[in-house]
Coordinates of C-alpha atoms in Angstrom, one line a residue:
M7 CA 64.0 76.5 53.6
A8 CA 65.8 77.0 50.3
L9 CA 64.8 80.1 48.3
S10 CA 63.9 80.0 44.7
K11 CA 66.1 82.0 42.3
Q12 CA 63.4 84.7 41.9
E13 CA 62.9 85.1 45.6
L14 CA 66.7 85.4 46.1
F15 CA 66.8 88.2 43.4
D16 CA 64.0 90.1 45.2
R17 CA 65.7 90.0 48.5
I18 CA 69.1 91.0 47.1
R19 CA 67.5 94.0 45.3
R20 CA 65.5 95.0 48.4
D21 CA 68.6 94.9 50.8
S22 CA 70.7 96.9 48.2
W23 CA 68.0 99.6 47.9
Q24 CA 66.8 99.8 51.6
L25 CA 70.0 99.0 53.5
G26 CA 72.6 100.2 50.9
L27 CA 74.7 97.0 51.3
P28 CA 77.5 96.7 48.8
I29 CA 78.0 93.7 46.5
R30 CA 80.5 92.0 48.7
A31 CA 78.3 92.3 51.8
L32 CA 75.3 90.9 49.9
S33 CA 77.4 88.0 48.6
R34 CA 78.5 87.1 52.2
K35 CA 74.9 87.5 53.6
Y36 CA 73.3 85.2 51.1
G37 CA 76.2 82.9 50.5
V38 CA 76.3 83.4 46.7
H39 CA 78.9 84.5 44.2
R40 CA 79.3 88.2 43.4
R41 CA 78.4 87.4 39.8
L42 CA 74.9 86.4 40.9
V43 CA 74.6 89.6 43.0
R44 CA 75.5 91.7 40.0
E45 CA 73.0 89.7 37.8
A46 CA 70.2 90.4 40.4
L47 CA 71.0 94.1 40.6
A48 CA 71.0 94.3 36.7
S49 CA 67.7 92.6 36.1
P50 CA 64.6 92.2 38.4
V51 CA 63.6 89.0 36.6
A52 CA 65.7 85.9 37.2
Q53 CA 66.8 84.1 34.0
P54 CA 66.0 80.3 34.0
R55 CA 69.0 78.1 34.5
K56 CA 70.4 76.7 31.3
R57 CA 70.0 73.0 31.1
P58 CA 73.3 71.4 29.9
V59 CA 73.1 69.7 26.6
R60 CA 73.7 66.1 27.1
I61 CA 75.7 64.3 24.4
S62 CA 76.1 60.6 23.9
P63 CA 79.4 59.9 22.2
R64 CA 78.4 56.2 21.6
M65 CA 75.1 57.2 20.0
E66 CA 76.6 60.0 17.8
P67 CA 77.7 57.9 14.8
Y68 CA 74.2 56.4 14.4
K69 CA 72.0 59.4 14.9
K70 CA 71.5 60.0 11.2
T71 CA 70.6 56.4 10.6
V72 CA 68.0 56.4 13.4
D73 CA 66.6 59.6 12.1
E74 CA 66.0 57.9 8.7
W75 CA 64.2 55.0 10.4
L76 CA 62.0 57.4 12.4
R77 CA 61.1 59.4 9.3
A78 CA 60.2 56.2 7.4
D79 CA 57.9 55.4 10.4
L80 CA 55.7 58.3 9.4
E81 CA 54.5 56.4 6.4
A82 CA 54.4 52.9 8.1
P83 CA 51.3 51.3 9.7
R84 CA 50.9 52.4 13.3
K85 CA 51.4 48.9 14.7
Q86 CA 54.6 48.3 12.6
R87 CA 56.7 51.3 13.7
H88 CA 60.0 51.2 15.5
T89 CA 60.1 51.1 19.2
A90 CA 63.3 52.1 21.2
K91 CA 63.9 48.4 21.9
R92 CA 63.6 47.5 18.2
I93 CA 66.0 50.3 17.2
G94 CA 68.5 49.0 19.7
T95 CA 68.2 45.5 18.3
R96 CA 68.7 46.7 14.7
L97 CA 71.8 48.7 15.7
E98 CA 73.2 45.5 17.3
E99 CA 72.3 43.3 14.3
E100 CA 73.4 45.7 11.5
F101 CA 76.3 47.6 13.1
G102 CA 77.4 45.2 15.8
V103 CA 77.1 47.9 18.6
T104 CA 75.3 47.4 21.9
L105 CA 73.9 50.6 23.4
P106 CA 72.2 51.0 26.7
Y107 CA 68.4 50.9 26.4
T108 CA 68.1 54.3 28.3
T109 CA 70.5 56.0 25.8
V110 CA 68.5 54.8 22.8
R111 CA 65.1 55.6 24.5
D112 CA 66.0 59.2 25.4
F113 CA 67.3 59.9 21.9
V114 CA 64.3 58.3 20.2
T115 CA 61.8 60.1 22.4
A116 CA 63.3 63.5 21.7
R117 CA 63.8 62.9 17.9
R118 CA 60.4 61.5 17.3
R119 CA 58.7 64.7 18.5
A120 CA 61.2 66.9 16.6
I121 CA 60.8 64.9 13.4
A122 CA 57.0 65.1 13.7
A123 CA 57.2 68.9 14.1
E124 CA 59.6 69.2 11.2
E125 CA 57.3 67.2 8.8
G126 CA 54.2 69.1 9.9
V127 CA 52.4 66.2 11.4
P128 CA 49.4 67.6 13.3
A129 CA 49.1 66.8 17.0
E130 CA 46.0 64.8 17.8
G131 CA 43.6 66.6 20.1
F132 CA 40.5 65.5 22.0
L133 CA 37.2 67.2 23.1
T134 CA 35.3 66.6 26.3
R135 CA 31.9 65.0 25.6
H136 CA 28.8 66.5 27.2
N137 CA 26.7 63.6 28.6
V138 CA 22.9 63.9 29.0
P139 CA 21.1 61.7 31.6
G140 CA 19.7 58.6 30.1
A141 CA 21.0 59.2 26.7
D142 CA 24.3 57.4 25.9
A143 CA 26.0 54.2 26.9
E144 CA 29.2 52.3 26.0
V145 CA 29.8 48.5 25.6
D146 CA 33.0 46.5 25.5
F147 CA 34.5 43.1 26.1
G148 CA 37.7 42.4 28.0
E149 CA 39.7 39.3 28.8
V150 CA 39.9 37.9 32.3
W151 CA 41.4 34.6 33.7
V152 CA 39.4 32.5 36.1
D153 CA 40.3 29.4 38.1
L154 CA 37.1 27.5 37.1
A155 CA 36.6 24.1 38.8
G156 CA 40.3 23.7 39.4
E157 CA 41.4 24.7 35.9
R158 CA 42.6 28.2 34.9
V159 CA 40.7 29.3 31.8
K160 CA 40.4 32.5 29.8
C161 CA 36.9 34.1 30.0
F162 CA 35.5 37.4 28.9
L163 CA 34.1 40.3 30.9
F164 CA 31.2 42.1 29.3
A165 CA 30.7 45.7 30.4
F166 CA 27.8 48.0 29.8
R167 CA 28.4 51.5 31.1
L168 CA 26.0 54.5 31.2
A169 CA 28.0 57.6 30.1
Y170 CA 26.3 60.2 32.4
S171 CA 26.4 58.4 35.8
G172 CA 29.1 55.8 35.1
R173 CA 26.8 53.1 36.3
S174 CA 28.1 49.8 34.9
V175 CA 26.8 46.3 34.7
H176 CA 29.2 43.3 34.1
R177 CA 28.8 39.7 33.2
I178 CA 31.5 37.0 32.7
S179 CA 31.1 34.2 30.0
R180 CA 33.3 31.6 28.5
S181 CA 33.3 33.3 25.1
C182 CA 32.8 36.7 23.5
G183 CA 30.5 35.2 20.8
Q184 CA 27.1 36.3 19.7
Q185 CA 25.1 34.6 22.5
A186 CA 27.4 36.1 25.2
F187 CA 27.1 39.5 23.5
F188 CA 23.3 39.3 23.4
E189 CA 22.9 37.8 26.9
G190 CA 25.1 40.6 28.3
H191 CA 22.8 43.2 26.8
V192 CA 19.6 41.5 28.1
H193 CA 21.2 41.2 31.6
A194 CA 22.4 44.8 31.6
L195 CA 19.2 46.4 30.5
R196 CA 17.2 44.3 33.0
V197 CA 19.5 45.4 35.9
L198 CA 19.4 49.1 34.8
G199 CA 15.6 48.9 34.4
G200 CA 15.5 50.8 31.1
V201 CA 17.1 51.4 27.7
P202 CA 19.4 54.4 26.8
A203 CA 17.5 56.9 24.7
G204 CA 20.5 58.1 22.8
Q205 CA 23.4 56.1 21.3
V206 CA 25.2 53.0 22.5
R207 CA 28.8 53.0 21.4
Y208 CA 30.6 49.8 20.2
D209 CA 33.7 48.5 18.6
N210 CA 33.3 46.8 15.3
L211 CA 32.6 43.5 17.1
T212 CA 31.9 40.4 14.9
P213 CA 28.7 39.5 16.7
A214 CA 27.3 42.9 15.7
V215 CA 29.1 43.9 12.5
R216 CA 29.5 41.8 9.4
K217 CA 31.4 44.3 7.3
V218 CA 32.9 47.8 7.8
V219 CA 32.4 50.0 4.8
F220 CA 35.8 51.5 3.9
R221 CA 36.4 55.0 5.2
S222 CA 32.9 55.6 6.5
R223 CA 30.7 55.1 9.5
L224 CA 28.4 52.7 7.6
R225 CA 28.3 49.1 8.8
E226 CA 26.7 45.9 7.5
E227 CA 25.0 44.6 10.6
N228 CA 24.3 41.0 11.7
P229 CA 20.6 40.4 11.1
K230 CA 19.9 39.0 14.6
W231 CA 21.8 41.9 16.2
A232 CA 19.6 44.3 14.2
A233 CA 16.6 42.4 15.5
L234 CA 17.8 42.9 19.1
R235 CA 18.4 46.6 18.6
E236 CA 14.9 47.0 17.1
F237 CA 13.4 45.0 19.9
Y238 CA 14.8 47.3 22.6
G239 CA 14.7 50.4 20.5
F240 CA 18.2 51.8 20.9
T241 CA 20.7 53.2 18.4
A242 CA 24.1 51.8 17.8
F243 CA 27.2 54.0 17.1
Y244 CA 30.2 52.2 15.8
C245 CA 33.7 53.7 16.6
E246 CA 36.5 54.0 14.1
P247 CA 38.4 50.7 13.6
G248 CA 41.6 50.2 15.5
L249 CA 43.3 52.5 18.0
R250 CA 41.8 55.6 16.4
G251 CA 38.4 54.7 17.7
A252 CA 39.3 53.7 21.3
H253 CA 38.9 57.3 22.6
E254 CA 35.4 57.4 21.3
K255 CA 34.3 55.1 24.1
G256 CA 37.1 55.8 26.6
G257 CA 34.8 55.4 29.6
V258 CA 34.1 51.7 29.1
E259 CA 37.7 51.1 28.0
G260 CA 38.9 52.3 31.3
Q261 CA 36.0 50.6 33.2
V262 CA 37.0 47.1 32.0
G263 CA 40.6 47.6 33.2
Y264 CA 39.5 49.2 36.5
F265 CA 37.0 46.5 37.3
R266 CA 39.5 43.7 36.5
R267 CA 42.2 45.3 38.7
N268 CA 40.0 46.0 41.7
Y269 CA 37.6 43.1 41.8
L270 CA 39.1 40.3 39.8
T271 CA 42.7 40.4 41.2
P272 CA 43.9 38.0 42.4
V273 CA 42.5 35.4 39.9
P274 CA 39.1 34.4 41.3
T275 CA 38.5 30.8 42.2
V276 CA 35.0 29.4 41.6
Q277 CA 33.2 26.2 40.7
T278 CA 30.8 27.7 38.1
L279 CA 30.5 31.0 36.3
E280 CA 27.1 31.5 37.8
E281 CA 28.8 31.7 41.2
L282 CA 31.2 34.4 39.9
N283 CA 28.5 36.4 38.3
L284 CA 26.7 36.5 41.6
R285 CA 29.8 38.0 43.1
L286 CA 29.8 40.7 40.4
V287 CA 26.4 41.9 41.6
Q288 CA 28.0 42.5 45.1
F289 CA 30.9 44.3 43.5
E290 CA 28.6 46.6 41.5
E291 CA 26.8 47.5 44.7
R292 CA 30.0 48.7 46.2
E293 CA 30.7 50.8 43.1
A294 CA 27.5 52.8 43.8
N295 CA 29.3 54.6 46.6
R296 CA 32.4 55.6 44.5
R297 CA 33.0 59.0 43.0
I298 CA 34.5 59.2 39.5
G299 CA 37.4 61.7 39.3
S300 CA 36.5 65.1 40.8
R301 CA 32.7 64.6 40.7
I302 CA 30.8 65.8 43.7
R303 CA 28.1 63.1 43.6
T304 CA 28.6 59.3 43.8
I305 CA 27.8 56.9 40.9
G306 CA 24.7 55.8 42.8
Q307 CA 23.4 59.4 43.3
D308 CA 24.0 60.2 39.6
F309 CA 22.2 57.1 38.5
A310 CA 19.2 57.9 40.7
Q311 CA 18.9 61.1 38.6
E312 CA 19.5 59.3 35.3
A313 CA 17.2 56.3 35.8
P314 CA 13.9 58.2 35.2
H315 CA 15.2 59.3 31.7
L316 CA 15.8 55.7 30.5
L317 CA 13.2 54.3 28.0
P318 CA 11.0 51.5 29.4
L319 CA 11.8 47.9 28.8
P320 CA 9.6 45.6 26.7
A321 CA 7.3 43.3 28.6
D322 CA 9.3 40.1 27.7
P323 CA 13.1 39.7 27.3
F324 CA 14.7 39.1 24.0
E325 CA 15.3 35.4 23.1
T326 CA 19.1 35.2 22.8
A327 CA 19.5 31.4 22.3
M328 CA 20.3 30.1 18.9
T329 CA 18.4 27.0 17.6
F330 CA 20.0 24.2 15.5
H331 CA 18.7 20.9 14.2
P332 CA 21.8 18.6 13.8
R333 CA 21.7 14.9 13.1
V334 CA 23.2 12.5 15.7
D335 CA 26.2 10.6 14.1
R336 CA 27.1 7.0 14.7
Y337 CA 29.3 7.9 17.6
S338 CA 26.3 9.4 19.4
R339 CA 27.5 13.0 18.9
I340 CA 26.2 16.2 17.5
T341 CA 28.4 19.0 16.1
V342 CA 27.5 22.6 16.9
K343 CA 29.8 25.6 16.2
M344 CA 32.6 23.2 15.3
C345 CA 32.5 21.4 18.7
S346 CA 31.0 18.0 19.4
Y347 CA 28.7 16.9 22.3
S348 CA 27.3 13.5 23.2
V349 CA 23.6 12.5 23.4
P350 CA 22.1 9.2 24.5
A351 CA 22.9 6.4 22.1
R352 CA 19.2 5.6 21.3
F353 CA 19.0 8.8 19.2
I354 CA 21.7 7.8 16.7
D355 CA 20.8 8.8 13.2
R356 CA 18.0 11.0 14.4
K357 CA 17.6 14.8 14.2
V358 CA 17.4 16.7 17.5
T359 CA 16.8 20.3 18.5
V360 CA 19.6 22.3 20.1
H361 CA 19.3 25.5 22.1
L362 CA 22.7 27.2 22.4
T363 CA 23.4 30.0 24.8
G364 CA 26.6 31.7 25.9
D365 CA 27.3 29.2 28.6
T366 CA 25.2 26.1 28.0
L367 CA 24.0 23.7 25.2
V368 CA 20.6 22.0 25.8
V369 CA 19.5 19.1 23.5
F370 CA 15.8 18.3 23.0
D371 CA 13.9 15.5 21.4
G372 CA 10.6 17.3 20.7
R373 CA 9.9 19.0 23.9
R374 CA 11.8 16.6 26.1
E375 CA 15.3 17.5 27.3
I376 CA 17.7 14.6 26.6
A377 CA 21.1 16.2 27.2
R378 CA 22.8 19.3 28.7
H379 CA 26.4 20.4 28.4
A380 CA 28.5 23.4 29.3
R381 CA 29.3 25.2 26.1
L382 CA 32.8 24.6 24.8
A383 CA 35.0 27.6 24.0
G384 CA 37.2 26.7 21.0
R385 CA 37.3 24.7 17.9
G386 CA 37.4 20.9 17.4
L387 CA 36.7 20.2 21.1
E388 CA 34.3 17.6 22.3
H389 CA 32.5 16.8 25.6
L390 CA 31.2 13.2 26.0
L391 CA 29.2 11.8 28.9
L392 CA 29.8 8.2 29.8
D393 CA 26.1 7.7 30.7
H394 CA 25.1 8.3 27.1
Y395 CA 27.0 5.2 25.9
L396 CA 26.0 2.6 28.5
E397 CA 23.5 0.8 26.3
V398 CA 26.2 0.4 23.6
L399 CA 28.7 -0.8 26.3
L400 CA 26.3 -3.6 27.4
R401 CA 26.8 -5.0 23.9
K402 CA 30.5 -4.0 23.5
P403 CA 32.0 -4.1 27.0
G404 CA 35.5 -4.3 25.6
A405 CA 35.2 -0.7 24.2
L406 CA 35.0 0.9 27.7
D407 CA 38.7 0.7 28.7
R408 CA 40.1 3.0 26.0
S409 CA 37.0 5.1 25.4
E410 CA 37.2 8.9 25.4
A411 CA 34.0 9.1 27.4
L412 CA 35.7 7.1 30.2
H413 CA 38.8 9.4 30.0
Q414 CA 36.6 12.5 30.4
A415 CA 34.6 10.9 33.2
R416 CA 37.8 10.2 35.1
A417 CA 39.1 13.8 34.5
E418 CA 35.8 15.3 35.7
G419 CA 35.7 13.1 38.8
T420 CA 32.4 11.3 38.0
F421 CA 34.2 8.0 37.6
T422 CA 35.7 7.6 41.0
A423 CA 38.1 5.4 42.8
A424 CA 35.1 3.4 44.1
H425 CA 34.2 2.6 40.5
E426 CA 37.8 1.6 39.7
A427 CA 38.0 -0.8 42.8
F428 CA 34.6 -2.4 41.9
W429 CA 35.7 -2.8 38.2
A430 CA 39.0 -4.4 39.2
M431 CA 37.3 -6.9 41.5
A432 CA 34.6 -7.7 39.0
K433 CA 37.2 -8.4 36.2
Q434 CA 39.1 -10.6 38.6
Q435 CA 36.1 -12.7 39.6
R436 CA 34.2 -12.8 36.3
G437 CA 36.7 -12.1 33.6
E438 CA 37.2 -9.0 31.4
D439 CA 33.9 -8.9 29.5
D440 CA 31.6 -10.1 32.2
G441 CA 33.3 -7.9 34.8
T442 CA 33.0 -4.9 32.6
T443 CA 29.3 -5.7 32.0
A444 CA 28.7 -5.8 35.7
L445 CA 30.3 -2.3 36.0
V446 CA 28.1 -1.0 33.2
R447 CA 25.0 -2.3 35.0
V448 CA 26.2 -0.5 38.1
L449 CA 26.7 2.7 36.2
L450 CA 23.0 2.5 35.0
L451 CA 22.0 2.9 38.7
H452 CA 23.2 6.5 38.6
R453 CA 20.1 7.3 36.5
H454 CA 17.8 6.4 39.3
Q455 CA 19.8 6.9 42.5
Q456 CA 21.8 9.7 43.9
H457 CA 25.5 9.6 43.0
A458 CA 26.6 9.6 46.6
D459 CA 24.3 6.6 47.4
V460 CA 25.7 4.6 44.5
I461 CA 29.3 5.3 45.7
A462 CA 28.3 4.1 49.1
G463 CA 26.9 0.9 47.6
L464 CA 30.1 0.4 45.6
R465 CA 32.2 0.7 48.6
A466 CA 30.0 -1.7 50.6
A467 CA 30.0 -4.3 47.8
V468 CA 33.8 -4.1 47.5
K469 CA 34.1 -4.5 51.3
L470 CA 31.9 -7.6 51.1
G471 CA 33.7 -9.0 48.1
S472 CA 30.6 -9.1 45.9
C473 CA 30.5 -7.9 42.3
S474 CA 26.7 -8.2 42.0
E475 CA 24.9 -5.1 40.8
D476 CA 21.9 -6.1 43.0
V477 CA 24.2 -5.8 46.1
V478 CA 25.2 -2.3 45.0
A479 CA 21.6 -1.3 44.5
L480 CA 20.5 -2.6 47.9
E481 CA 23.4 -1.0 49.7
A482 CA 22.7 2.3 47.8
R483 CA 19.1 2.2 49.0
K484 CA 20.3 1.6 52.6
A485 CA 22.6 4.6 52.3
A486 CA 19.7 6.7 51.1
Q487 CA 17.4 5.6 53.9
A488 CA 20.1 6.3 56.5
A489 CA 20.5 9.9 55.1
G490 CA 16.7 10.4 55.2
R491 CA 16.2 10.4 51.5
A492 CA 13.9 8.5 49.2
P493 CA 15.8 5.4 48.1
T494 CA 14.9 5.8 44.4
V495 CA 15.0 9.2 42.7
T496 CA 15.3 10.5 39.2
A497 CA 19.0 11.4 38.7
S498 CA 19.4 15.0 37.5
P499 CA 22.2 17.5 37.4
A500 CA 19.8 19.9 39.2
A501 CA 18.9 17.5 42.0
P502 CA 19.2 19.2 45.4
E503 CA 22.1 18.4 47.6
H504 CA 19.8 18.2 50.6
P505 CA 16.5 16.7 49.5
E506 CA 13.4 16.5 51.7
P507 CA 13.3 13.8 54.4
M508 CA 11.9 10.4 53.2
D509 CA 8.2 9.9 53.6
P510 CA 7.7 7.4 56.5
Q511 CA 4.8 5.8 54.4
L512 CA 7.3 4.5 51.8
P513 CA 8.2 0.8 52.0
Q514 CA 11.3 0.0 54.0
V515 CA 14.4 -1.6 52.5
S516 CA 14.8 -5.3 53.0
H517 CA 18.3 -6.0 54.3
L518 CA 20.3 -9.0 53.5
T519 CA 22.6 -10.4 56.2
S520 CA 26.3 -9.9 55.8
H521 CA 27.2 -13.6 55.7
R522 CA 24.8 -14.1 52.7
L523 CA 26.3 -11.2 50.8
A524 CA 29.9 -12.2 51.5
K525 CA 29.8 -15.3 49.3
P526 CA 27.1 -17.3 47.4
L527 CA 25.4 -20.2 49.2
P528 CA 27.1 -23.6 49.0
D529 CA 25.7 -26.1 46.5
D530 CA 23.1 -28.5 47.8
V531 CA 24.6 -32.0 47.6
R532 CA 21.7 -33.9 49.3
P533 CA 20.1 -36.7 47.1
L534 CA 16.8 -35.9 45.5
P535 CA 13.7 -37.3 47.4
R536 CA 12.2 -40.7 46.3
L537 CA 8.5 -40.4 45.3
E538 CA 7.6 -44.0 44.3
Q539 CA 5.8 -44.7 47.6
W540 CA 3.9 -41.5 47.3
D541 CA 2.8 -42.4 43.8
E542 CA 1.2 -45.6 45.1
L543 CA -1.2 -43.5 47.1
L544 CA -2.7 -42.3 43.9
H545 CA -4.1 -45.7 43.1
L546 CA -5.7 -46.4 46.6
H547 CA -9.5 -46.0 46.8
R548 CA -11.1 -44.6 49.9
K549 CA -13.2 -47.2 51.6
E550 CA -16.9 -46.4 51.8
S551 CA -18.2 -45.9 55.3
P552 CA -21.1 -48.2 56.5

């Protein structure tokens, strides 16, 4: 094993003192030059090896220029200061010289520190925070990509982290708006079973803060956010704006990245966000067995000590939904948060009530729900359901082909190949308008029969060559009966995939024979009956009996 320079000095001095070996013998024994032996005998402490000063001849003519740029950076905004890559680009653009990136990087790294020291720029230091059980917490949002129903979309991960134990609660939503922010708090406090008694630390998020008072900790809060804080009884602490405030809630800043790397990589594939949020509950259970850094206890053990110190929750949760009262326009749409949603056409020019949450939008007429949509994340977007326009299409069948509602139904898969085949056959047999009207009447069946049953009815009707909506309805009832379901149900998005078996007391479906469904009955060409002789009977009198 190679000896360090100090160990080599110690051995040389010991052999010279104990064994009396001369310099030449010590040099041969340890395989070093005689100069090093003399250095060891002259001083018991080995001098560190001098690092050679590396020079860059190609960089030398531009060092003063780069120094001027770096000194000017001391007065520039933090996010608009030179990087090594930018300096290399400027040297190429202004002086026509291309230098290796590593050469520029090494020089800039060394000179940036030296210039800061020369100008007396103080080094930024940090203090370790003492966390008390049940006192403080931290909140943050982070971006996360999700393959949602076959489409990759950007969502947002809400994280609520207790400072003492590191216990974290997460929730993913389509936006980081006010409803998602509120729903994340309600969910997190319910899961934790209590409210932090100290401070909850935040960025200056728009859902919470309307205005940052210049150069102070004062904030003008959103009124509804203030109502939520007062409802649960916790105190908000707002960090400094920008990067200077990131260290003030460093625990949750690291938690978002850690959770994203360890549990949301690779990109999760789900049909709904509810499914993904259920997975997050399982991930959080695994986290209970993890130790943070050099801690002796696990997160779950520390949380068991912290939970009794949390303040109790109110009896009822805070109402996070926002309520609006828009008017339905002539296109049977309402506009909420700069996005448009369809409602049934019979409500045109009427006011409705809208409950908006982080993920859904529910429309009511009085107390009756009339429409439900997934909330759109963006501006100027619209979601139209074809079912809402069927009454209009009965009067204007020509508008169906190029309608946005039909385009979205095709994209979502609710308007299937079976519908397309039936429509094509109906237009061929009855013409454009009448064939489209027949399709619209079939689409109305979805309101009272299961989607799968109607599809089965469409396929049977196409196979039989009939474009009658009555045929589709009867075949749909037959499909429902064969699957053990009630033939007529109230269509609903929340309808169970496996309903209860059909009651045997219900009336059975009357089946039509295939040859009657295949084509209409031939015309009756027989002559009409002659009734003159029967009319003569009306004038005969019954003879009286003797």
